[in-house]
Structures are given as structure tokens and as C-alpha cells.
Amino acid sequence: EGIDRDFSKSPAVRVTLPSYAKTDLAATYVISKKIPELKIFTKIENLFDVDYEEVYGFSTAGIKFLSGIGAKF
């Protein structure tokens, strides 16, 4: 649970945000340790698409998938 304020009312009233559990996953795989070092990575944020608010009145992103390739010289 978190405490915030509802500024849509005047004066702003204190509100309690409900607790939530959000699952993120991340993985990295090194393809080559030679120069350049190559790796691929992936990340999934909010795996179960939980609806939650960190700040009262502002929703957060749903499930997000990121991936890429990295090189280190």
C-alpha cells in the first residue's frame, strides 16, 4: 500500500493506493567473448499485465517486451 493525494479535490485529500505485485523477467546470453564481445538480451516487464498505480490517477504501462544485441569493443 502507498499513500498519495487526490488533487482533483480541493483541498487535496489523502488516498491509500492498493498494494500490487508485478513480475519482470530479464535474460542475457553472451554469443562471443572475443573482441567485440557480443550478447543478446531480452526483458519482459509486467509479465502478467497487472493494472496498478504508483501515483494516484496515473496508470502505468501494460506488458512490455524489449530485446536487442549488444557489442563491447
GROMACS .gro file of N, CA and C in nm:
model
  219
    1GLU      N    1   0.084  -0.118   0.000
    1GLU     CA    2   0.000   0.000   0.000
    1GLU      C    3   0.087   0.123   0.000
    2GLY      N    4   0.036   0.228  -0.060
    2GLY     CA    5   0.108   0.354  -0.062
    2GLY      C    6   0.013   0.468  -0.031
    3ILE      N    7   0.068   0.576   0.015
    3ILE     CA    8  -0.011   0.694   0.048
    3ILE      C    9   0.017   0.801  -0.058
    4ASP      N   10  -0.088   0.866  -0.105
    4ASP     CA   11  -0.075   0.973  -0.204
    4ASP      C   12  -0.185   1.075  -0.178
    5ARG      N   13  -0.196   1.174  -0.265
    5ARG     CA   14  -0.301   1.275  -0.252
    5ARG      C   15  -0.382   1.282  -0.380
    6ASP      N   16  -0.512   1.306  -0.364
    6ASP     CA   17  -0.603   1.323  -0.477
    6ASP      C   18  -0.620   1.474  -0.499
    7PHE      N   19  -0.548   1.526  -0.601
    7PHE     CA   20  -0.551   1.669  -0.627
    7PHE      C   21  -0.671   1.712  -0.712
    8SER      N   22  -0.759   1.618  -0.745
    8SER     CA   23  -0.880   1.657  -0.818
    8SER      C   24  -0.982   1.719  -0.723
    9LYS      N   25  -0.957   1.710  -0.596
    9LYS     CA   26  -1.044   1.771  -0.494
    9LYS      C   27  -0.969   1.886  -0.429
   10SER      N   28  -1.044   1.982  -0.378
   10SER     CA   29  -0.980   2.094  -0.311
   10SER      C   30  -1.042   2.111  -0.174
   11PRO      N   31  -0.968   2.104  -0.068
   11PRO     CA   32  -0.824   2.075  -0.066
   11PRO      C   33  -0.798   1.928  -0.099
   12ALA      N   34  -0.675   1.900  -0.141
   12ALA     CA   35  -0.637   1.763  -0.178
   12ALA      C   36  -0.656   1.670  -0.059
   13VAL      N   37  -0.715   1.554  -0.087
   13VAL     CA   38  -0.738   1.457   0.021
   13VAL      C   39  -0.637   1.344   0.008
   14ARG      N   40  -0.607   1.287   0.121
   14ARG     CA   41  -0.513   1.176   0.127
   14ARG      C   42  -0.584   1.048   0.081
   15VAL      N   43  -0.517   0.969  -0.003
   15VAL     CA   44  -0.572   0.842  -0.050
   15VAL      C   45  -0.471   0.732  -0.027
   16THR      N   46  -0.521   0.612  -0.012
   16THR     CA   47  -0.435   0.495   0.002
   16THR      C   48  -0.442   0.414  -0.127
   17LEU      N   49  -0.327   0.394  -0.189
   17LEU     CA   50  -0.321   0.314  -0.311
   17LEU      C   51  -0.314   0.167  -0.273
   18PRO      N   52  -0.383   0.080  -0.345
   18PRO     CA   53  -0.378  -0.062  -0.312
   18PRO      C   54  -0.240  -0.121  -0.343
   19SER      N   55  -0.206  -0.225  -0.271
   19SER     CA   56  -0.079  -0.293  -0.297
   19SER      C   57  -0.089  -0.374  -0.426
   20TYR      N   58   0.025  -0.406  -0.483
   20TYR     CA   59   0.028  -0.484  -0.607
   20TYR      C   60   0.158  -0.564  -0.613
   21ALA      N   61   0.157  -0.664  -0.696
   21ALA     CA   62   0.278  -0.743  -0.724
   21ALA      C   63   0.296  -0.746  -0.875
   22LYS      N   64   0.414  -0.708  -0.920
   22LYS     CA   65   0.444  -0.701  -1.063
   22LYS      C   66   0.564  -0.791  -1.089
   23THR      N   67   0.559  -0.866  -1.199
   23THR     CA   68   0.667  -0.959  -1.232
   23THR      C   69   0.740  -0.911  -1.357
   24ASP      N   70   0.874  -0.899  -1.345
   24ASP     CA   71   0.960  -0.867  -1.458
   24ASP      C   72   1.059  -0.981  -1.476
   25LEU      N   73   1.095  -1.010  -1.600
   25LEU     CA   74   1.195  -1.112  -1.630
   25LEU      C   75   1.300  -1.052  -1.722
   26ALA      N   76   1.426  -1.091  -1.703
   26ALA     CA   77   1.533  -1.044  -1.790
   26ALA      C   78   1.635  -1.155  -1.808
   27ALA      N   79   1.694  -1.162  -1.928
   27ALA     CA   80   1.797  -1.262  -1.956
   27ALA      C   81   1.898  -1.204  -2.055
   28THR      N   82   2.023  -1.245  -2.039
   28THR     CA   83   2.130  -1.207  -2.131
   28THR      C   84   2.207  -1.332  -2.168
   29TYR      N   85   2.243  -1.343  -2.294
   29TYR     CA   86   2.323  -1.456  -2.342
   29TYR      C   87   2.443  -1.402  -2.418
   30VAL      N   88   2.563  -1.442  -2.375
   30VAL     CA   89   2.686  -1.398  -2.442
   30VAL      C   90   2.711  -1.491  -2.560
   31ILE      N   91   2.713  -1.433  -2.680
   31ILE     CA   92   2.736  -1.510  -2.802
   31ILE      C   93   2.885  -1.533  -2.823
   32SER      N   94   2.966  -1.429  -2.798
   32SER     CA   95   3.110  -1.438  -2.820
   32SER      C   96   3.182  -1.354  -2.715
   33LYS      N   97   3.287  -1.409  -2.655
   33LYS     CA   98   3.367  -1.334  -2.558
   33LYS      C   99   3.488  -1.270  -2.625
   34LYS      N  100   3.507  -1.296  -2.754
   34LYS     CA  101   3.617  -1.233  -2.828
   34LYS      C  102   3.583  -1.087  -2.853
   35ILE      N  103   3.680  -1.013  -2.903
   35ILE     CA  104   3.656  -0.872  -2.933
   35ILE      C  105   3.599  -0.862  -3.074
   36PRO      N  106   3.485  -0.801  -3.098
   36PRO     CA  107   3.398  -0.744  -2.995
   36PRO      C  108   3.318  -0.853  -2.923
   37GLU      N  109   3.296  -0.832  -2.794
   37GLU     CA  110   3.210  -0.922  -2.719
   37GLU      C  111   3.066  -0.898  -2.765
   38LEU      N  112   2.998  -1.004  -2.801
   38LEU     CA  113   2.861  -0.992  -2.850
   38LEU      C  114   2.765  -1.061  -2.755
   39LYS      N  115   2.652  -0.998  -2.732
   39LYS     CA  116   2.550  -1.061  -2.649
   39LYS      C  117   2.412  -1.020  -2.698
   40ILE      N  118   2.315  -1.103  -2.666
   40ILE     CA  119   2.176  -1.072  -2.693
   40ILE      C  120   2.105  -1.064  -2.558
   41PHE      N  121   2.003  -0.982  -2.553
   41PHE     CA  122   1.931  -0.967  -2.426
   41PHE      C  123   1.783  -0.954  -2.453
   42THR      N  124   1.706  -0.987  -2.353
   42THR     CA  125   1.561  -0.972  -2.361
   42THR      C  126   1.508  -0.939  -2.221
   43LYS      N  127   1.400  -0.868  -2.219
   43LYS     CA  128   1.337  -0.830  -2.092
   43LYS      C  129   1.188  -0.821  -2.112
   44ILE      N  130   1.113  -0.874  -2.019
   44ILE     CA  131   0.968  -0.861  -2.019
   44ILE      C  132   0.929  -0.790  -1.890
   45GLU      N  133   0.862  -0.678  -1.903
   45GLU     CA  134   0.815  -0.603  -1.787
   45GLU      C  135   0.665  -0.622  -1.772
   46ASN      N  136   0.621  -0.638  -1.649
   46ASN     CA  137   0.479  -0.657  -1.616
   46ASN      C  138   0.423  -0.780  -1.689
   47LEU      N  139   0.490  -0.891  -1.668
   47LEU     CA  140   0.461  -1.016  -1.738
   47LEU      C  141   0.313  -1.055  -1.736
   48PHE      N  142   0.246  -1.034  -1.624
   48PHE     CA  143   0.106  -1.076  -1.612
   48PHE      C  144   0.009  -0.959  -1.636
   49ASP      N  145   0.058  -0.850  -1.693
   49ASP     CA  146  -0.024  -0.735  -1.731
   49ASP      C  147  -0.110  -0.684  -1.615
   50VAL      N  148  -0.047  -0.663  -1.500
   50VAL     CA  149  -0.116  -0.616  -1.380
   50VAL      C  150  -0.151  -0.468  -1.395
   51ASP      N  151  -0.273  -0.431  -1.359
   51ASP     CA  152  -0.313  -0.290  -1.356
   51ASP      C  153  -0.278  -0.235  -1.218
   52TYR      N  154  -0.199  -0.127  -1.215
   52TYR     CA  155  -0.160  -0.068  -1.087
   52TYR      C  156  -0.130   0.079  -1.106
   53GLU      N  157  -0.122   0.152  -0.995
   53GLU     CA  158  -0.088   0.294  -0.996
   53GLU      C  159   0.024   0.318  -0.895
   54GLU      N  160   0.132   0.385  -0.940
   54GLU     CA  161   0.237   0.427  -0.847
   54GLU      C  162   0.205   0.567  -0.793
   55VAL      N  163   0.132   0.643  -0.874
   55VAL     CA  164   0.087   0.778  -0.837
   55VAL      C  165  -0.063   0.782  -0.865
   56TYR      N  166  -0.140   0.832  -0.769
   56TYR     CA  167  -0.285   0.833  -0.781
   56TYR      C  168  -0.329   0.904  -0.909
   57GLY      N  169  -0.414   0.837  -0.988
   57GLY     CA  170  -0.469   0.896  -1.109
   57GLY      C  171  -0.386   0.876  -1.235
   58PHE      N  172  -0.268   0.815  -1.222
   58PHE     CA  173  -0.180   0.792  -1.337
   58PHE      C  174  -0.158   0.642  -1.354
   59SER      N  175  -0.217   0.586  -1.458
   59SER     CA  176  -0.199   0.442  -1.480
   59SER      C  177  -0.059   0.415  -1.533
   60THR      N  178  -0.018   0.292  -1.524
   60THR     CA  179   0.115   0.251  -1.569
   60THR      C  180   0.103   0.164  -1.693
   61ALA      N  181   0.216   0.139  -1.756
   61ALA     CA  182   0.218   0.061  -1.879
   61ALA      C  183   0.176  -0.083  -1.854
   62GLY      N  184   0.122  -0.144  -1.957
   62GLY     CA  185   0.088  -0.286  -1.951
   62GLY      C  186   0.214  -0.369  -1.975
   63ILE      N  187   0.197  -0.487  -2.029
   63ILE     CA  188   0.310  -0.574  -2.056
   63ILE      C  189   0.399  -0.510  -2.163
   64LYS      N  190   0.532  -0.521  -2.143
   64LYS     CA  191   0.626  -0.464  -2.238
   64LYS      C  192   0.738  -0.564  -2.264
   65PHE      N  193   0.773  -0.581  -2.392
   65PHE     CA  194   0.877  -0.674  -2.433
   65PHE      C  195   0.990  -0.595  -2.499
   66LEU      N  196   1.113  -0.617  -2.452
   66LEU     CA  197   1.229  -0.550  -2.507
   66LEU      C  198   1.334  -0.655  -2.542
   67SER      N  199   1.407  -0.634  -2.649
   67SER     CA  200   1.518  -0.724  -2.682
   67SER      C  201   1.618  -0.648  -2.766
   68GLY      N  202   1.740  -0.702  -2.771
   68GLY     CA  203   1.841  -0.634  -2.850
   68GLY      C  204   1.971  -0.712  -2.856
   69ILE      N  205   2.067  -0.655  -2.927
   69ILE     CA  206   2.200  -0.711  -2.941
   69ILE      C  207   2.298  -0.606  -2.892
   70GLY      N  208   2.397  -0.649  -2.816
   70GLY     CA  209   2.499  -0.557  -2.765
   70GLY      C  210   2.637  -0.599  -2.809
   71ALA      N  211   2.724  -0.501  -2.830
   71ALA     CA  212   2.863  -0.526  -2.865
   71ALA      C  213   2.952  -0.442  -2.774
   72LYS      N  214   3.060  -0.502  -2.725
   72LYS     CA  215   3.155  -0.433  -2.639
   72LYS      C  216   3.293  -0.446  -2.702
   73PHE      N  217   3.353  -0.332  -2.734
   73PHE     CA  218   3.484  -0.333  -2.801
   73PHE      C  219   3.596  -0.311  -2.702
   0.00000   0.00000   0.00000
